[in-house]
XYZ file of C-alpha atoms in Angstrom:
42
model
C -12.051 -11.808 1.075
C -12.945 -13.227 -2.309
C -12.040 -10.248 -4.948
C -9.015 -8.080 -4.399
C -10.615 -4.748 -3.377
C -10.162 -1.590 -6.036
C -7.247 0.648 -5.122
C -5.675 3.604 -7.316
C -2.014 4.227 -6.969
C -1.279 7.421 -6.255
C 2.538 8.071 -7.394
C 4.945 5.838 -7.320
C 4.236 4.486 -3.937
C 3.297 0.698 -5.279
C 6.817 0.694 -6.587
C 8.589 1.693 -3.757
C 6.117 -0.375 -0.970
C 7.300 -3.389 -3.562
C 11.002 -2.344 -3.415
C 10.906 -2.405 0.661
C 9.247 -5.854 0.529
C 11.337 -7.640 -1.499
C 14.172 -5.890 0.572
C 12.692 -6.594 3.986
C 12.484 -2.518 4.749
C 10.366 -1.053 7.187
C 7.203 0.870 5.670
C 4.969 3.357 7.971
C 1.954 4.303 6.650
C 0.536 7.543 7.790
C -3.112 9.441 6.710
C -6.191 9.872 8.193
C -8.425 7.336 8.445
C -10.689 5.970 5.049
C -7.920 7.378 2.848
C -6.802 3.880 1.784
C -4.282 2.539 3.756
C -5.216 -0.982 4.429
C -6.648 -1.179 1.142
C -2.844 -0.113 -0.518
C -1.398 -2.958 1.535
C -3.706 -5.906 0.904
């Protein structure tokens, strides 16, 4: 993939997926499918 794809935060959930990375903490991701979720991670 050549561009990062477009993805609006919703919340504070890019704070708080970056505060489990850096920490090593388990994340589940739940919605129904097209809402975003793969986007939000890449």
């Amino acid at each position: 993939m050549d561009q990062i794809p477009f993805y609006q935060p919703q919340g504070d959930e890019a704070v708080l997926f970056e505060h489990a990375f850096q920490h090593q903490l388990p994340v589940l991701l739940k919605g129904p499918t097209g809402c975003g979720k793969t986007r939000f991670v890449r």
